[in-house]
C-alpha positions as a printed Julia matrix, in Angstrom:
310×3 Matrix{Float64}:
 -48.4    69.35   29.05
 -47.77   69.83   32.77
 -47.61   73.52   33.77
 -44.6    74.92   35.6
 -44.11   73.62   39.12
 -40.9    71.78   39.88
 -37.5    73.2    38.98
 -37.17   70.53   36.28
 -40.5    71.55   34.78
 -39.56   75.23   35.01
 -36.36   74.49   33.09
 -38.41   72.94   30.31
 -40.89   75.81   30.17
 -38.11   78.36   29.98
 -36.71   76.55   26.95
 -40.05   75.7    25.36
 -40.09   78.75   23.01
 -36.68   77.76   21.65
 -37.75   74.14   21.2
 -40.87   75.16   19.3
 -39.02   77.52   16.99
 -36.43   74.85   16.15
 -39.16   72.29   15.43
 -41.26   74.71   13.37
 -38.34   75.68   11.15
 -37.56   72.03   10.57
 -41.15   70.95    9.92
 -42.99   74.0     8.59
 -46.02   72.89   10.57
 -47.36   74.39   13.78
 -49.2    71.2    14.71
 -46.24   68.92   14.07
 -43.92   71.29   15.94
 -46.25   71.29   18.94
 -46.35   67.48   18.85
 -42.54   67.34   18.72
 -42.31   69.64   21.74
 -44.89   67.52   23.58
 -42.9    64.34   22.87
 -39.74   66.13   24.04
 -41.46   66.98   27.31
 -42.51   63.34   27.82
 -38.94   62.14   27.31
 -37.6    64.87   29.59
 -40.1    64.01   32.32
 -39.3    60.3    32.05
 -35.52   60.75   32.11
 -33.85   59.68   35.35
 -30.57   61.47   34.61
 -29.94   65.18   34.82
 -27.85   66.46   31.9
 -25.13   69.07   32.32
 -27.04   71.37   29.96
 -30.81   71.22   29.77
 -30.71   73.39   26.65
 -28.34   71.05   24.82
 -30.28   67.96   25.88
 -33.73   69.28   24.99
 -32.58   70.86   21.73
 -31.07   67.55   20.7
 -34.24   65.63   21.56
 -36.61   67.96   19.73
 -34.3    68.07   16.7
 -34.06   64.28   16.46
 -37.81   63.91   16.82
 -38.35   66.55   14.13
 -35.9    64.84   11.75
 -37.83   61.58   12.11
 -41.13   63.37   11.48
 -39.66   65.27    8.54
 -38.52   62.09    6.84
 -42.03   60.68    6.84
 -43.62   64.06    6.06
 -41.56   64.49    2.9
 -43.24   61.44    1.36
 -46.69   62.76    2.3
 -45.88   66.13    0.76
 -44.97   64.47   -2.53
 -48.6    63.29   -2.68
 -50.01   66.65   -1.59
 -52.75   68.12   -3.79
 -51.54   71.37   -5.34
 -48.8    73.68   -4.0
 -47.6    73.02   -0.45
 -47.01   76.0     1.85
 -45.98   76.04    5.52
 -48.65   76.44    8.16
 -48.96   80.18    8.86
 -47.31   81.39   12.05
 -48.49   84.68   13.55
 -46.16   84.91   16.56
 -42.69   83.44   16.9
 -42.39   82.69   20.64
 -38.59   82.73   20.8
 -36.79   86.06   21.03
 -33.08   86.73   20.76
 -32.19   90.42   20.16
 -28.71   89.48   18.94
 -30.16   87.26   16.2
 -33.47   88.99   15.52
 -32.7    89.48   11.8
 -31.77   85.83   11.28
 -34.82   84.67   13.21
 -37.19   86.87   11.22
 -35.77   85.86    7.83
 -35.64   82.16    8.69
 -39.33   81.95    9.6
 -40.62   83.55    6.39
 -42.52   81.29    4.02
 -39.91   81.95    1.34
 -37.12   80.7     3.61
 -39.1    77.68    4.79
 -39.78   76.7     1.18
 -36.06   76.9     0.46
 -35.39   74.67    3.46
 -37.75   72.11    1.91
 -35.1    71.51   -0.76
 -32.58   70.27    1.8
 -32.26   66.78    3.18
 -33.5    66.39    6.78
 -29.91   66.34    8.11
 -28.86   69.36    6.03
 -31.92   71.2     7.21
 -31.22   70.43   10.86
 -27.57   71.44   10.62
 -28.42   74.67    8.8
 -31.14   75.67   11.28
 -29.04   74.93   14.36
 -25.86   76.51   13.02
 -27.03   79.43   10.88
 -30.24   80.42   12.66
 -29.54   79.6    16.3
 -25.71   79.86   16.26
 -25.0    76.46   17.84
 -21.3    75.64   17.63
 -20.32   72.62   15.54
 -19.68   70.52   18.62
 -23.28   71.07   19.74
 -24.61   70.45   16.24
 -22.62   67.23   15.92
 -23.89   65.96   19.27
 -27.45   66.85   18.33
 -27.61   65.12   14.94
 -25.27   62.25   15.78
 -22.59   63.02   13.2
 -18.95   64.08   13.45
 -18.04   67.76   13.49
 -16.35   67.39   10.1
 -19.47   65.78    8.62
 -21.58   68.6    10.04
 -19.27   71.2     8.53
 -19.71   69.55    5.13
 -23.48   69.4     5.59
 -23.48   73.08    6.55
 -21.51   74.04    3.44
 -23.91   72.16    1.16
 -26.95   73.59    2.9
 -25.57   77.13    2.8
 -24.82   76.78   -0.91
 -28.42   75.75   -1.62
 -29.87   78.47    0.59
 -27.66   81.33   -0.6
 -28.77   80.88   -4.19
 -32.37   81.69   -3.41
 -32.34   83.23    0.06
 -34.98   85.96    0.21
 -34.04   89.6     0.69
 -36.96   91.55    2.08
 -37.6    95.25    2.45
 -35.48   96.36    5.4
 -37.72   99.15    6.7
 -40.55   97.54    8.64
 -42.74  100.65    8.53
 -42.42  100.91    4.76
 -43.39   97.25    4.36
 -46.42   97.68    6.61
 -47.49  100.86    4.82
 -47.26   99.12    1.46
 -49.23   96.14    2.77
 -51.89   98.5     4.12
 -52.29  100.14    0.71
 -52.42   96.71   -0.92
 -55.22   95.4     1.27
 -57.15   98.66    0.94
 -56.94   98.4    -2.85
 -57.97   94.75   -2.67
 -61.04   95.5    -0.54
 -62.04   98.34   -2.86
 -61.47   96.33   -6.03
 -59.08   99.03   -7.22
 -57.21   97.39  -10.1
 -55.14  100.48  -10.85
 -54.15  100.81   -7.22
 -53.06   97.17   -7.18
 -51.04   97.58  -10.38
 -49.02  100.35   -8.72
 -48.09   98.1    -5.8
 -47.25   94.83   -7.57
 -43.87   93.94   -9.04
 -43.82   93.27  -12.77
 -43.17   89.55  -12.18
 -45.4    89.23   -9.1
 -46.69   85.74   -8.32
 -49.72   84.61   -6.34
 -49.81   81.02   -5.19
 -52.36   79.29   -2.96
 -52.34   76.17   -0.78
 -55.78   74.6    -0.51
 -54.63   70.99   -0.26
 -57.67   69.93   -2.24
 -59.83   70.79    0.78
 -60.94   74.36    0.0
 -61.84   76.47   -3.04
 -58.85   77.8    -4.91
 -57.88   79.32   -8.23
 -56.9    76.57  -10.66
 -53.23   77.56  -10.77
 -50.75   80.2    -9.68
 -50.98   83.53  -11.49
 -47.86   85.41  -12.64
 -47.44   89.01  -13.79
 -48.9    92.26  -12.6
 -51.91   92.24  -14.94
 -52.91   88.63  -14.23
 -52.53   88.96  -10.48
 -54.28   92.34  -10.26
 -57.29   91.07  -12.23
 -57.48   87.86  -10.2
 -57.5    89.84   -6.96
 -60.13   92.28   -8.21
 -62.33   89.39   -9.38
 -62.28   88.07   -5.82
 -63.4    91.38   -4.27
 -67.19   91.24   -5.03
 -67.75   87.69   -3.69
 -65.67   88.53   -0.62
 -67.84   91.6    -0.03
 -71.04   89.54   -0.47
 -70.08   87.35    2.48
 -69.16   90.47    4.51
 -65.57   89.28    4.64
 -63.08   90.99    6.93
 -59.36   91.55    6.34
 -57.58   91.26    9.69
 -54.11   92.75    9.15
 -51.22   91.06   10.95
 -47.74   89.66   10.43
 -47.67   86.18    8.93
 -44.36   84.34    9.28
 -42.6    87.6    10.08
 -43.82   89.33    6.91
 -46.77   91.66    6.21
 -49.99   89.76    5.81
 -53.56   89.26    6.92
 -56.11   86.74    8.06
 -59.27   86.8     5.93
 -62.4    86.06    7.95
 -66.09   85.6     7.29
 -68.81   87.73    8.88
 -68.67   85.6    12.04
 -64.94   86.1    12.43
 -64.05   82.57   11.37
 -60.82   82.06    9.44
 -61.08   81.69    5.66
 -57.42   82.03    4.73
 -54.05   83.46    5.69
 -52.12   85.72    3.31
 -48.4    86.52    3.46
 -46.67   89.15    1.29
 -43.04   89.3     0.2
 -41.98   92.92   -0.32
 -38.9    93.74   -2.36
 -37.8    96.96   -4.03
 -40.88   98.83   -2.87
 -43.22   96.36   -4.59
 -45.05   93.18   -3.66
 -43.12   90.29   -5.17
 -45.09   87.26   -3.97
 -48.51   86.69   -2.44
 -49.01   83.35   -0.68
 -52.43   82.26    0.51
 -53.23   79.28    2.74
 -56.85   78.11    2.61
 -56.39   74.45    3.57
 -58.53   74.23    6.74
 -56.16   71.66    8.23
 -53.49   74.38    8.37
 -55.66   77.11    9.9
 -57.12   75.57   13.06
 -54.42   77.02   15.34
 -55.49   80.53   14.24
 -59.04   80.14   15.59
 -62.37   78.68   14.46
 -62.19   77.89   10.73
 -64.95   78.89    8.33
 -66.62   76.49    5.9
 -64.99   77.85    2.76
 -67.25   75.84    0.45
 -70.35   77.29    2.11
 -68.85   80.75    1.84
 -68.22   80.14   -1.85
 -71.83   79.1    -2.41
 -73.03   82.2    -0.61
 -70.71   84.37   -2.65
 -72.07   82.84   -5.84
 -68.68   82.51   -7.51
 -67.34   79.24   -8.96
 -63.69   79.8    -8.06
 -61.78   81.72   -5.4
 -58.23   82.59   -4.41
């Protein structure tokens, strides 16, 4: 993509963070969102007309591109091996202090999985209206539907989302402190320490896409999850694994690395009621490349000497 230079290019680069965040929330994929933004740039650069609002024009283009991609992606995801999770996002490039809470909640893995239940049009209307506060005139122009149709789409989408919309721990410091204790207990293989931090109905689910080692199925319940995590500690120690704490999709999490610093997996934690409710792990190497060099998870597994991993 051409770096900033002309005023037209500068306009695009100023809006690029917004365009990426719209595309990512629609697609749940960093790579596909980047491609959508790149295609938006190509159309913007090739356009001979100058719109009244660059923001409205570019938002519409990236949304329409993302809807087209989403329609084809949904079929691919139906054939996906094992659970599908969004590609982990460490930093959301778009900032809006007035909507910081909506932005943070909408980028969580829990919210993105809820969005997966919507049709592409419902998803686009919900993201533009509820997350980015576009008025219905702007939404209608973007998705090519009437304002009344968009209002109906918004109502349906909101109904679906409200039923399962996540509610996370409000105090950021408390969440981070809890996550710190969790990862310390994990590294130490402290099953009792883990039991104290996990909700009674805690779930751990992993996305390997058939391309990396993974536990055979999701584990549910404090005892099952705690024992699964503790069983993973010795092999992780044998490969001198490192837990690199960070936010993942706006929630407490970590990147697990091998001794060379290469990425093995990304973990995201949902914290509710002072306990960890859900642990999501992404080990599919195709979803980790944007985080840095990716480790050979199968080689790490052989070195660890354990038949199955998380």
